Coordinates of C-alpha atoms and ligand atoms in Angstrom, one line a residue:
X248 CA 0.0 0.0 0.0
X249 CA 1.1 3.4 -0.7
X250 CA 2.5 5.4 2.2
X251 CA 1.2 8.9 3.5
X252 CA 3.8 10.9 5.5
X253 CA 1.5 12.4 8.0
X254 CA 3.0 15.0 10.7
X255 CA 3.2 13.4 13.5
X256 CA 0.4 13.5 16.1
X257 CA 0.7 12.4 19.7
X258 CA -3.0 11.9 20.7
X259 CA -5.6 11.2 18.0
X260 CA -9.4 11.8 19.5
X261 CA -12.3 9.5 17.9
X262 CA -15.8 10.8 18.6
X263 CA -19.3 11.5 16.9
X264 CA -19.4 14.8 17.8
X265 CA -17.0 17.6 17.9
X266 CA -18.1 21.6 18.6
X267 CA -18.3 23.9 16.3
X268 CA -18.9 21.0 13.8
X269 CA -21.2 18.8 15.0
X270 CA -23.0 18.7 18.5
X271 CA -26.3 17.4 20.0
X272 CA -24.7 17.5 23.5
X273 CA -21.7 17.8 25.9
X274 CA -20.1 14.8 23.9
X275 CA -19.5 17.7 21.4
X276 CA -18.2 20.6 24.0
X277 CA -15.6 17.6 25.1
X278 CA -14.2 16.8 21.9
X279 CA -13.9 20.8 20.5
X280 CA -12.3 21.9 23.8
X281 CA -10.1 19.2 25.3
X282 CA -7.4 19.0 22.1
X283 CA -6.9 22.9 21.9
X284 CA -6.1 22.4 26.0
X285 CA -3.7 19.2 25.2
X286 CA -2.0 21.2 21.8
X287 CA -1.5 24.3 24.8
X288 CA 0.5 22.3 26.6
X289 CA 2.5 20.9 24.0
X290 CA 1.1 18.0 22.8
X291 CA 0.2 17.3 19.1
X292 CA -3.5 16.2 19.0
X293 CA -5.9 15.5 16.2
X294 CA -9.4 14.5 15.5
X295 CA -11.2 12.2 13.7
X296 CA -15.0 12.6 13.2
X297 CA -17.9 11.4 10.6
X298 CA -18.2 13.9 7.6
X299 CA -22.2 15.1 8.1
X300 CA -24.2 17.0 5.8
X301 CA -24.1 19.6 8.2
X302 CA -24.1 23.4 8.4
X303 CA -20.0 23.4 9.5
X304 CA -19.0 21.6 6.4
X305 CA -20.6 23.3 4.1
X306 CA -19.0 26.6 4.9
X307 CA -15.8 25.4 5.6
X308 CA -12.5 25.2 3.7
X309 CA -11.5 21.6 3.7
X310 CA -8.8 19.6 1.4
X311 CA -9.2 15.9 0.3
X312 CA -6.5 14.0 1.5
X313 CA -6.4 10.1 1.0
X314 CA -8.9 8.0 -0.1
X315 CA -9.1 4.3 0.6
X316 CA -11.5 1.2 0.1
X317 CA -12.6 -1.5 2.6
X318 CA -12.6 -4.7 1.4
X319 CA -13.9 -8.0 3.3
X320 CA -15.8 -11.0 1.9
X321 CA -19.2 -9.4 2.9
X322 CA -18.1 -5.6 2.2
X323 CA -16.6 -2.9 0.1
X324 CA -17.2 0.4 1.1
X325 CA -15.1 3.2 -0.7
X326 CA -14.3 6.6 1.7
X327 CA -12.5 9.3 1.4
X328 CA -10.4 11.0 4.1
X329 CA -11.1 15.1 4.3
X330 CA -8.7 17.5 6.3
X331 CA -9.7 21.0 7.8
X332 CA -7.8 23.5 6.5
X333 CA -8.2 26.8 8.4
X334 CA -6.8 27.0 12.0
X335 CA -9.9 28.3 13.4
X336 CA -10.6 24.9 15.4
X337 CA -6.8 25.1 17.1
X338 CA -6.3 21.6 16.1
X339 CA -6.1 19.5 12.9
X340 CA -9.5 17.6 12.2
X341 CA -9.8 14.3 9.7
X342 CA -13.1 13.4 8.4
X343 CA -14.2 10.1 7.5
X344 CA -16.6 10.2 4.4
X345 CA -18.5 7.7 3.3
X346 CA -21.4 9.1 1.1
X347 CA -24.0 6.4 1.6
X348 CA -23.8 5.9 5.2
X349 CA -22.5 9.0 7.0
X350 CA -23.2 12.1 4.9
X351 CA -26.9 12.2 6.8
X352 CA -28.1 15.8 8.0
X353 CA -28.2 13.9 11.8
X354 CA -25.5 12.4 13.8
X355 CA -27.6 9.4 15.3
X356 CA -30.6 8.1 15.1
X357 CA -30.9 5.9 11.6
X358 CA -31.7 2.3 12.2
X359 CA -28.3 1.7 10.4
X360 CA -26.2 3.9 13.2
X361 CA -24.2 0.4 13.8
X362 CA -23.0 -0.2 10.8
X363 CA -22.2 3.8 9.9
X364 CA -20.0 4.4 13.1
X365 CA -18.4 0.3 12.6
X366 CA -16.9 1.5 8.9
X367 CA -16.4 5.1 10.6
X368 CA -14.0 3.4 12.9
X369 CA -12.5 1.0 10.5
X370 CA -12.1 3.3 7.9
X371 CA -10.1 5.9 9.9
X372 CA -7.9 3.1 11.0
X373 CA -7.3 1.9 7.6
X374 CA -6.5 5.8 7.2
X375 CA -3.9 5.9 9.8
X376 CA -2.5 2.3 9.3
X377 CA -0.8 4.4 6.1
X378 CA 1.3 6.7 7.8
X379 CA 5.2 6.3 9.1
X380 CA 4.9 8.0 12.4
X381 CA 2.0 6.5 14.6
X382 CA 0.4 8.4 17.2
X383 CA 1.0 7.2 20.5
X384 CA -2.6 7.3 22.4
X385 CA -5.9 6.7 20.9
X386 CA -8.2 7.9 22.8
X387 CA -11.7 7.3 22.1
X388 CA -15.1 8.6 22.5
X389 CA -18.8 6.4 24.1
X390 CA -19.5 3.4 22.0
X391 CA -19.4 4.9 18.5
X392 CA -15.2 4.6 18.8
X393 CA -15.6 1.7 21.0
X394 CA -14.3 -0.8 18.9
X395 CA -11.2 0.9 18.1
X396 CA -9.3 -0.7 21.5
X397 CA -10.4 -4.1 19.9
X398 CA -9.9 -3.5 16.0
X399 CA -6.2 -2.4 17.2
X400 CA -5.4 -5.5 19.2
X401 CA -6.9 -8.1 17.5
X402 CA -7.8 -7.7 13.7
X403 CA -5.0 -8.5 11.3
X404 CA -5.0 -5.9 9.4
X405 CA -4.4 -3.5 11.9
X406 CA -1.3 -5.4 13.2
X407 CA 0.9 -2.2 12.9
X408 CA -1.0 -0.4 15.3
X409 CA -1.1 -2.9 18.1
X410 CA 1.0 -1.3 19.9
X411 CA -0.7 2.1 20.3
X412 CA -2.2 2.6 23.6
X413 CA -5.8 3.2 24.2
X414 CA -8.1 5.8 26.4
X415 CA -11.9 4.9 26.5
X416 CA -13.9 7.9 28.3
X417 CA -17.6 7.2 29.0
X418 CA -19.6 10.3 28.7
X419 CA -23.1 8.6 28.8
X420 CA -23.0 5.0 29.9
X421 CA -26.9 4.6 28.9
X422 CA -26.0 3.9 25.5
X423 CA -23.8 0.9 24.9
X424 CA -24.5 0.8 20.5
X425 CA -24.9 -2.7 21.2
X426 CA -25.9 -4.7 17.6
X427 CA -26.6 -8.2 16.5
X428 CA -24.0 -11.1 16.4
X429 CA -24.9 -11.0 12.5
X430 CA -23.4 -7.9 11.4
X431 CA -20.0 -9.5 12.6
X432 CA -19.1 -10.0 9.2
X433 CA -18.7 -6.6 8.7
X434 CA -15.5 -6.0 11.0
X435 CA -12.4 -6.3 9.4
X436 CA -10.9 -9.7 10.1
X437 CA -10.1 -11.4 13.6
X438 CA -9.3 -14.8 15.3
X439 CA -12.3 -16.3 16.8
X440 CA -10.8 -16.9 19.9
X441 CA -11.3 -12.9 20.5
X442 CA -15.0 -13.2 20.0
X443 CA -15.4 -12.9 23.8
X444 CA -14.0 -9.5 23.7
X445 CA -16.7 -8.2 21.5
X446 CA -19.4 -9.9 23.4
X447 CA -22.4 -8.8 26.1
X448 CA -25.2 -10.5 26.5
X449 CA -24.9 -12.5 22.8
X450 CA -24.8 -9.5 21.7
X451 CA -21.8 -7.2 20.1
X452 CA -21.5 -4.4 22.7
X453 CA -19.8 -1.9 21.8
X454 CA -19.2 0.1 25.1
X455 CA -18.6 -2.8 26.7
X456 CA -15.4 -3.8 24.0
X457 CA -14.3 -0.5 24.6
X458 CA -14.2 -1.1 28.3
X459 CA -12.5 -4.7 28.1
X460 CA -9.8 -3.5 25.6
X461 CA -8.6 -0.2 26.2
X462 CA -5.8 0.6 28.3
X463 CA -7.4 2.7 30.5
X464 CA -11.0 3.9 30.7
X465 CA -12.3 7.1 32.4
X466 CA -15.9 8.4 33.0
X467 CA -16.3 12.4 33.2
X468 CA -16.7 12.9 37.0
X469 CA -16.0 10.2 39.9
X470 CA -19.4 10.3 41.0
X471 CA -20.7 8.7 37.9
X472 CA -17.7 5.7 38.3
X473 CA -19.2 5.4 41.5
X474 CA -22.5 5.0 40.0
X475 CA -21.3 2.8 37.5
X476 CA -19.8 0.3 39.8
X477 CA -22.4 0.5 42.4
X478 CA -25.3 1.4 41.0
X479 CA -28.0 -0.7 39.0
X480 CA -26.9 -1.3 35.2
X481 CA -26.1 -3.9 32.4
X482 CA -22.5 -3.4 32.6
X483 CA -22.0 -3.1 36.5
X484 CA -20.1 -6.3 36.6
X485 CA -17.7 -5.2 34.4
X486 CA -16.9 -1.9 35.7
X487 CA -16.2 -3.3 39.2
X488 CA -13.7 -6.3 37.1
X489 CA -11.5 -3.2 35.4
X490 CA -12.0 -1.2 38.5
X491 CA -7.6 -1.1 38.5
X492 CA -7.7 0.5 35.0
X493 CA -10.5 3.1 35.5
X494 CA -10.6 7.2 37.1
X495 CA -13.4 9.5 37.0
X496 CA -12.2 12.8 35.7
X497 CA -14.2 16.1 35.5
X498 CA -14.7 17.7 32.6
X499 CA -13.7 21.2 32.2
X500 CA -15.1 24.1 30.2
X501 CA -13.3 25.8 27.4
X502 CA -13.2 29.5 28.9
X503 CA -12.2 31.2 25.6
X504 CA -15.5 30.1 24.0
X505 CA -17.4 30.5 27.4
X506 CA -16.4 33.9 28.4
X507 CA -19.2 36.2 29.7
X508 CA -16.0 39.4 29.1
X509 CA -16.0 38.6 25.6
X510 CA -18.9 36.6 24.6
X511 CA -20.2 37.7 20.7
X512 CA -23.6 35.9 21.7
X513 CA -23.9 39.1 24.3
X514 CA -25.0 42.3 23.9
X515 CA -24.3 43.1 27.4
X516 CA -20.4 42.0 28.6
X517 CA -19.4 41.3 32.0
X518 CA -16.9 44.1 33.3
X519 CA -15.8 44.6 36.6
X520 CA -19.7 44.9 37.8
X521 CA -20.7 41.6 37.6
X522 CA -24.2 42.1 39.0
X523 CA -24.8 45.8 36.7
X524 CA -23.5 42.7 33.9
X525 CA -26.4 40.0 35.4
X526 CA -29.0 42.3 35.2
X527 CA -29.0 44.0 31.7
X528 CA -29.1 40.5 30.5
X529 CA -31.8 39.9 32.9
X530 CA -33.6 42.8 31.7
X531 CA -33.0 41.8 28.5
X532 CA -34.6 38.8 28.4
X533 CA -37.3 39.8 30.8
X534 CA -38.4 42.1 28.4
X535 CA -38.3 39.3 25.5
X536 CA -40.8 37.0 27.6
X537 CA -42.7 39.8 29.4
X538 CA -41.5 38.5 32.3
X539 CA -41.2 40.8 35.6
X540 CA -37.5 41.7 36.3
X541 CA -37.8 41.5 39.7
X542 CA -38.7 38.1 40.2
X543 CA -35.8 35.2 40.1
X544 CA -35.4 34.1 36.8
X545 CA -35.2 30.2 36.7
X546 CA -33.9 28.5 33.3
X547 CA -33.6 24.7 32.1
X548 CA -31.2 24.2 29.4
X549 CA -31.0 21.2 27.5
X550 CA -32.8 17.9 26.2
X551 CA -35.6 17.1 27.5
X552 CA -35.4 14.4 28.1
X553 CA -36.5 11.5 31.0
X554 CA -32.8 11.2 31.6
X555 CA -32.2 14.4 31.9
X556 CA -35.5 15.0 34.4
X557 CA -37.1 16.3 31.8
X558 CA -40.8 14.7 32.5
X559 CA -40.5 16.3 35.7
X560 CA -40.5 20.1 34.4
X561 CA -43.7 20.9 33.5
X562 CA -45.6 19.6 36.3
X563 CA -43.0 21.4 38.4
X564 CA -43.7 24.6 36.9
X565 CA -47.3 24.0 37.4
X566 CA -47.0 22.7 41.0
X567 CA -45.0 26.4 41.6
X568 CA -46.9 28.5 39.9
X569 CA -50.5 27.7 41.5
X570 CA -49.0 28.2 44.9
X571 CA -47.9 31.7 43.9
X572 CA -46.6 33.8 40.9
X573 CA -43.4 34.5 42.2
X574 CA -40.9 33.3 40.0
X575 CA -39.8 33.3 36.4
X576 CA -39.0 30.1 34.3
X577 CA -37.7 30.3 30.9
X578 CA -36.9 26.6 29.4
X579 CA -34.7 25.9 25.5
X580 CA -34.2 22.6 24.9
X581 CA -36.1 19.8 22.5
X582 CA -36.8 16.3 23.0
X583 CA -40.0 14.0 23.6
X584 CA -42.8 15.4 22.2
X585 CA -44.5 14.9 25.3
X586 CA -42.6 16.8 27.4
X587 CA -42.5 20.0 24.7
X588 CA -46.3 19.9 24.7
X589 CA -46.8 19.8 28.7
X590 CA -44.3 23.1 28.2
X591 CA -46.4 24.5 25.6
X592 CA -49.2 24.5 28.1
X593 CA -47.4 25.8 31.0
X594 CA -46.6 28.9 28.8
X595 CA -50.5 28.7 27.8
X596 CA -51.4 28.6 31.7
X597 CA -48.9 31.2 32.9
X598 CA -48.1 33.4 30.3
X599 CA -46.9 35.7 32.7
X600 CA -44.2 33.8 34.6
X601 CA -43.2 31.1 32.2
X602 CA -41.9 31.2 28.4
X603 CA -40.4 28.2 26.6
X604 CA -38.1 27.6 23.8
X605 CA -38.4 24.4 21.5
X606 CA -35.2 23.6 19.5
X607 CA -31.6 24.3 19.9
X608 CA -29.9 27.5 19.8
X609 CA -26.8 28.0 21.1
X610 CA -27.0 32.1 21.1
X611 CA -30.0 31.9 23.7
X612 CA -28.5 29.2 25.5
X613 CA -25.4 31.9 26.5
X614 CA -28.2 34.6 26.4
X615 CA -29.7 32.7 29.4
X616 CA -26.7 31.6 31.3
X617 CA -25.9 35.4 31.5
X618 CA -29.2 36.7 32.4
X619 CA -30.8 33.6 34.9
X620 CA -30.6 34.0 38.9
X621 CA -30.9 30.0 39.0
X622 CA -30.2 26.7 36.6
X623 CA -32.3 24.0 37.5
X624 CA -31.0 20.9 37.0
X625 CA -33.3 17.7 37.8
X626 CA -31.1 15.0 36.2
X627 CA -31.9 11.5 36.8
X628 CA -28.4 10.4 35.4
X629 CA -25.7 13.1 35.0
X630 CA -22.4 11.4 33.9
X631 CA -20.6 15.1 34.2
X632 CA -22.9 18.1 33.5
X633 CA -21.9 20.8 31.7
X634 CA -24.1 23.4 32.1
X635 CA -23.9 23.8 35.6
X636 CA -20.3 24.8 35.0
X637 CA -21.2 27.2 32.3
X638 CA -23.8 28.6 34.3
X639 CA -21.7 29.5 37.3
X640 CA -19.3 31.1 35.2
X641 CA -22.0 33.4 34.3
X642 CA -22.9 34.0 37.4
X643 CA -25.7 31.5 37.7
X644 CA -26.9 29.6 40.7
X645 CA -27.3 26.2 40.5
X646 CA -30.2 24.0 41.4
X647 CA -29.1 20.2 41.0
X648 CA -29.8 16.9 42.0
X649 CA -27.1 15.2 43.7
X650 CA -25.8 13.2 41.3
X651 CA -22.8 11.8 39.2
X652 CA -21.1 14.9 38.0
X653 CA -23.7 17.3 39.6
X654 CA -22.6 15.8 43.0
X655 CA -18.6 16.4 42.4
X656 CA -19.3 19.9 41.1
X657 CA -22.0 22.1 43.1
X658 CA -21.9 21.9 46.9
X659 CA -25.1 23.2 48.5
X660 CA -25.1 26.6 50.2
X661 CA -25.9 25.1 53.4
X662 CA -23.2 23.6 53.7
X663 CA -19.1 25.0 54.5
X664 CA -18.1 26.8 51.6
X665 CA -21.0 25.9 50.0
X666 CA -22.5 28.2 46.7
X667 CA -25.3 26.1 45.0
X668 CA -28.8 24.4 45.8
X669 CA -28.3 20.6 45.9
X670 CA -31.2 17.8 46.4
X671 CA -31.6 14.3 46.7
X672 CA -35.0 12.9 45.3
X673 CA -36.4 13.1 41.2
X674 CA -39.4 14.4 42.9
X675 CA -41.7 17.0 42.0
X676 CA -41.4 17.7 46.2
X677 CA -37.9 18.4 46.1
X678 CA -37.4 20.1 43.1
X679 CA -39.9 22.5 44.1
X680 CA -38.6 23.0 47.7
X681 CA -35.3 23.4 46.2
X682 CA -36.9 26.2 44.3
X683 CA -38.6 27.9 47.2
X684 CA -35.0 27.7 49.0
X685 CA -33.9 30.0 46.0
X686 CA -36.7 32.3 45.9
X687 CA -36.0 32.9 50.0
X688 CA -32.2 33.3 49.3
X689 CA -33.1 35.9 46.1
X690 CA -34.7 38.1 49.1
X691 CA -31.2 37.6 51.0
X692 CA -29.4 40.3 49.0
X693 CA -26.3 40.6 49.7
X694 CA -26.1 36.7 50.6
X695 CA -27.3 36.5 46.9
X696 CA -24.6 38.9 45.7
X697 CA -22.0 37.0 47.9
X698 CA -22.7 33.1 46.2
X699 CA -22.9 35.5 42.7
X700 CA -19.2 36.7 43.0
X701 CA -17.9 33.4 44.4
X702 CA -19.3 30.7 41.5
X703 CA -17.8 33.5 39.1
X704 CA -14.4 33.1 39.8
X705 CA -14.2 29.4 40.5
X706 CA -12.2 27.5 37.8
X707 CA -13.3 24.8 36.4
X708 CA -11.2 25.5 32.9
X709 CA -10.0 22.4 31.2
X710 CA -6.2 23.9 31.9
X711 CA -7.1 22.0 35.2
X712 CA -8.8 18.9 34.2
X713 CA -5.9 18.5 30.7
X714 CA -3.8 17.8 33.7
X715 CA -5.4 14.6 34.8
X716 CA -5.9 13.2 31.0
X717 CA -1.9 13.7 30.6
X718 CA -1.0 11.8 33.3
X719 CA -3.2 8.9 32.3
X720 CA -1.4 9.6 28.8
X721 CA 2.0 9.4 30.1
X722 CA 1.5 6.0 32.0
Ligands
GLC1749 C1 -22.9 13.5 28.2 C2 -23.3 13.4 29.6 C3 -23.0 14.7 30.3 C4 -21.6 15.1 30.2 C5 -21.2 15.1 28.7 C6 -19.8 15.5 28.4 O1 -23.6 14.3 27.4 O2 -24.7 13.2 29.7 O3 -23.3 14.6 31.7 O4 -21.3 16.3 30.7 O5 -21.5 13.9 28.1 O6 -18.9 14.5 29.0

């Protein structure tokens, strides 16, 4: 095979998603912050990511670069490697295309997904199997890259990559990609023997593979390994067996596109006055909705989702409301059309004190974080949580449930040193007494203020966090 001199990168990342080009959720915000951090301190990093039909790509310049063809007795599948070109991401990113099965205008969600992110992986392996300097860490993404740790060690083909080491970080252990024993025939080429590597449940489980194989495997807080190994799930067996191989780490946030001093969503900046900056975004949006400026404002951002507390929203903002008008909620996010219609009927009831947003929008979602007094945050699951982090560095209070990352992040206000409102139950009961503790500590001004200025400057920038995921590196 003809050889590609590639510059030589030190860390490759393999994900579905990767911000500004493709994002449904903090997946994305992961894979578009932590390789700028990693480049910062010195280490080569690329990505490689699906080519979509997607907004990003389309207005992008981009160069073809290799193209290749995938060959098995049940398969050939042609693709074609594409390269950024500008610098604007801080780091180099290599698309995989495949016309037929990953140039959709989604990310997930066709009843194919298994078979578009198993020739993703191979294909990008194939890719790299061509150059003279390997990389020295894969590190790989939930179960779309999950079978990269196994494809590496065990398939043939890629015998000249066995020696690469391997990082598996589960962002959302719900989703394993797991697929049917039949579509086997479709990876590239392995001994039998291996079979159990691939294998949960008779079926091929691809977060599981990811687990057994890798090096070392890391969840985005320590809570959530906790929850892993302890709590109820498929896989709990096998978290507590690789138990010697596995570290929660937090995420961080990427402060240069999460900046409330420089922020080109804002209208209204932070400067010195960080409450004169909270409320002329408050106003702002107050003014949007209709919404009385002097009431808390309390906003949900995200999917909504069951997983996410979602179903318990509406009913919430009912249950709160009818006792008394005194708050605001403002809500962006899409998911179950359930859920979106119980909003829409909130709004209906409450015009007044309640406005909701169906779709995503990532101006309004920094719109909000700058002009809320409080993010609620009702997750049933919560691997890390990003939003609480954004939110408090604009000067938001959070409202979460104790859980996974929520747990290791926000520390309730009752508490020493504490700046946040934490509770224990998915109930309507504490969400809304959770509430009504915010609403009585609104009054408390300069408490308020106090909690305000602290969140602000805590740092929870991935310059901390990059730390952790270059030690594991060096091992
Ligand atoms: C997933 C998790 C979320 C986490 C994010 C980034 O979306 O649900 O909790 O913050 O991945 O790791």
């Amino acid at each position: 095979m003809e050889k590609l001199n590639c510059i030589m990168y030190q860390v490759i990342h393999f994900a579905a998603e990767c911000y500004p080009i493709a994002k449904t959720g903090g997946l994305g915000d992961v894979v578009g912050a932590l390789p700028k951090y990693l480049i910062k301190r010195g280490l080569h990093t690329a990505v490689f990511l699906p080519w979509y039909d997607q907004k990003w790509n389309h207005n992008n310049p981009v160069k073809h670069e290799w193209h290749g063809n995938l060959t098995g007795a049940n398969y050939n599948v042609n693709y074609e490697i594409i390269k950024s070109e500008n610098n604007n991401l801080g780091f180099d990113v290599f698309f995989v295309h495949i016309p037929d099965l990953l140039y959709r205008p989604n990310i997930y969600g066709y009843s194919d997904d298994p078979l578009r992110f198993l020739f993703f992986q191979h294909a990008a392996l194939d890719f790299i199997n061509t150059w003279d300097d390997k990389p020295g860490v894969f590190h790989c993404h939930d179960h779309h890259t999950g079978l990269i740790p196994f494809m590496i060690r065990h398939c043939y083909k890629f015998y000249g990559l066995q020696h690469i080491k391997t990082v598996f970080t589960i962002h959302n252990g719900l989703y394993t990609g797991a697929f049917s024993w039949s579509l086997s025939k479709y990876l590239p080429d392995f001994h039998e023997r291996n079979m159990g590597f691939l294998d949960w449940s008779d079926t091929i489980n691809p977060l599981a593979t990811g687990v057994k194989c890798c090096d070392y495997m890391t969840t985005v807080s320590e809570g959530y390994l906790d929850e892993l190994k302890f709590g109820e799930n498929p896989l709990q067996r096998l978290y507590n067996e690789t138990w010697m191989k596995s570290r929660g780490i937090v995420n961080g946030i990427d402060t240069d596109v999460w900046n409330p001093a420089t922020d080109p969503y804002l209208e209204n900046k932070m400067t010195k006055d960080i409450h004169e900056f909270k409320k002329a975004n408050k106003l702002q949006i107050c003014e949007a909705s209709g919404f009385d400026p002097y009431l808390p404002l309390v906003v949900f951002i995200g999917r909504l989702v069951s997983e996410k507390g979602g179903l318990l929203i509406p009913d919430t903002i009912k249950r709160y409301l009818s006792f008394g008008q005194n708050v605001n909620f403002y809500i962006l996010g899409s998911g179950v059309n359930y859920i979106e219609d119980q909003l829409k009927e909130c709004v209906y009831q409450f015009p007044k004190n309640s406005s909701v947003y169906i779709g995503y929008n990532e101006a309004l979602a920094h719109q909000l974080y700058a002009a809320a007094d409080f993010l609620l945050m009702p997750s049933l699951i919560e691997p890390c949580g990003l939003n609480q982090l954004y939110a408090m560095r604009y000067g938001t209070i959070p409202v979460v449930r104790r859980v996974g990352g929520l747990k290791d992040t926000v520390k309730d206000f009752g508490e020493w040193e504490g700046y946040g409102i934490c509770f224990n139950n998915a109930s309507i009961d504490d969400i809304v007494m959770s509430l009504y503790r915010g609403e009585l500590l609104h009054k408390e001004v300069e408490k308020f203020k106090w909690i305000r200025e602290y969140i602000i400057q805590l740092n929870y920038s991935w310059d901390v966090a990059v730390e952790k995921y270059i030690e594991i590196y060096k091992k």
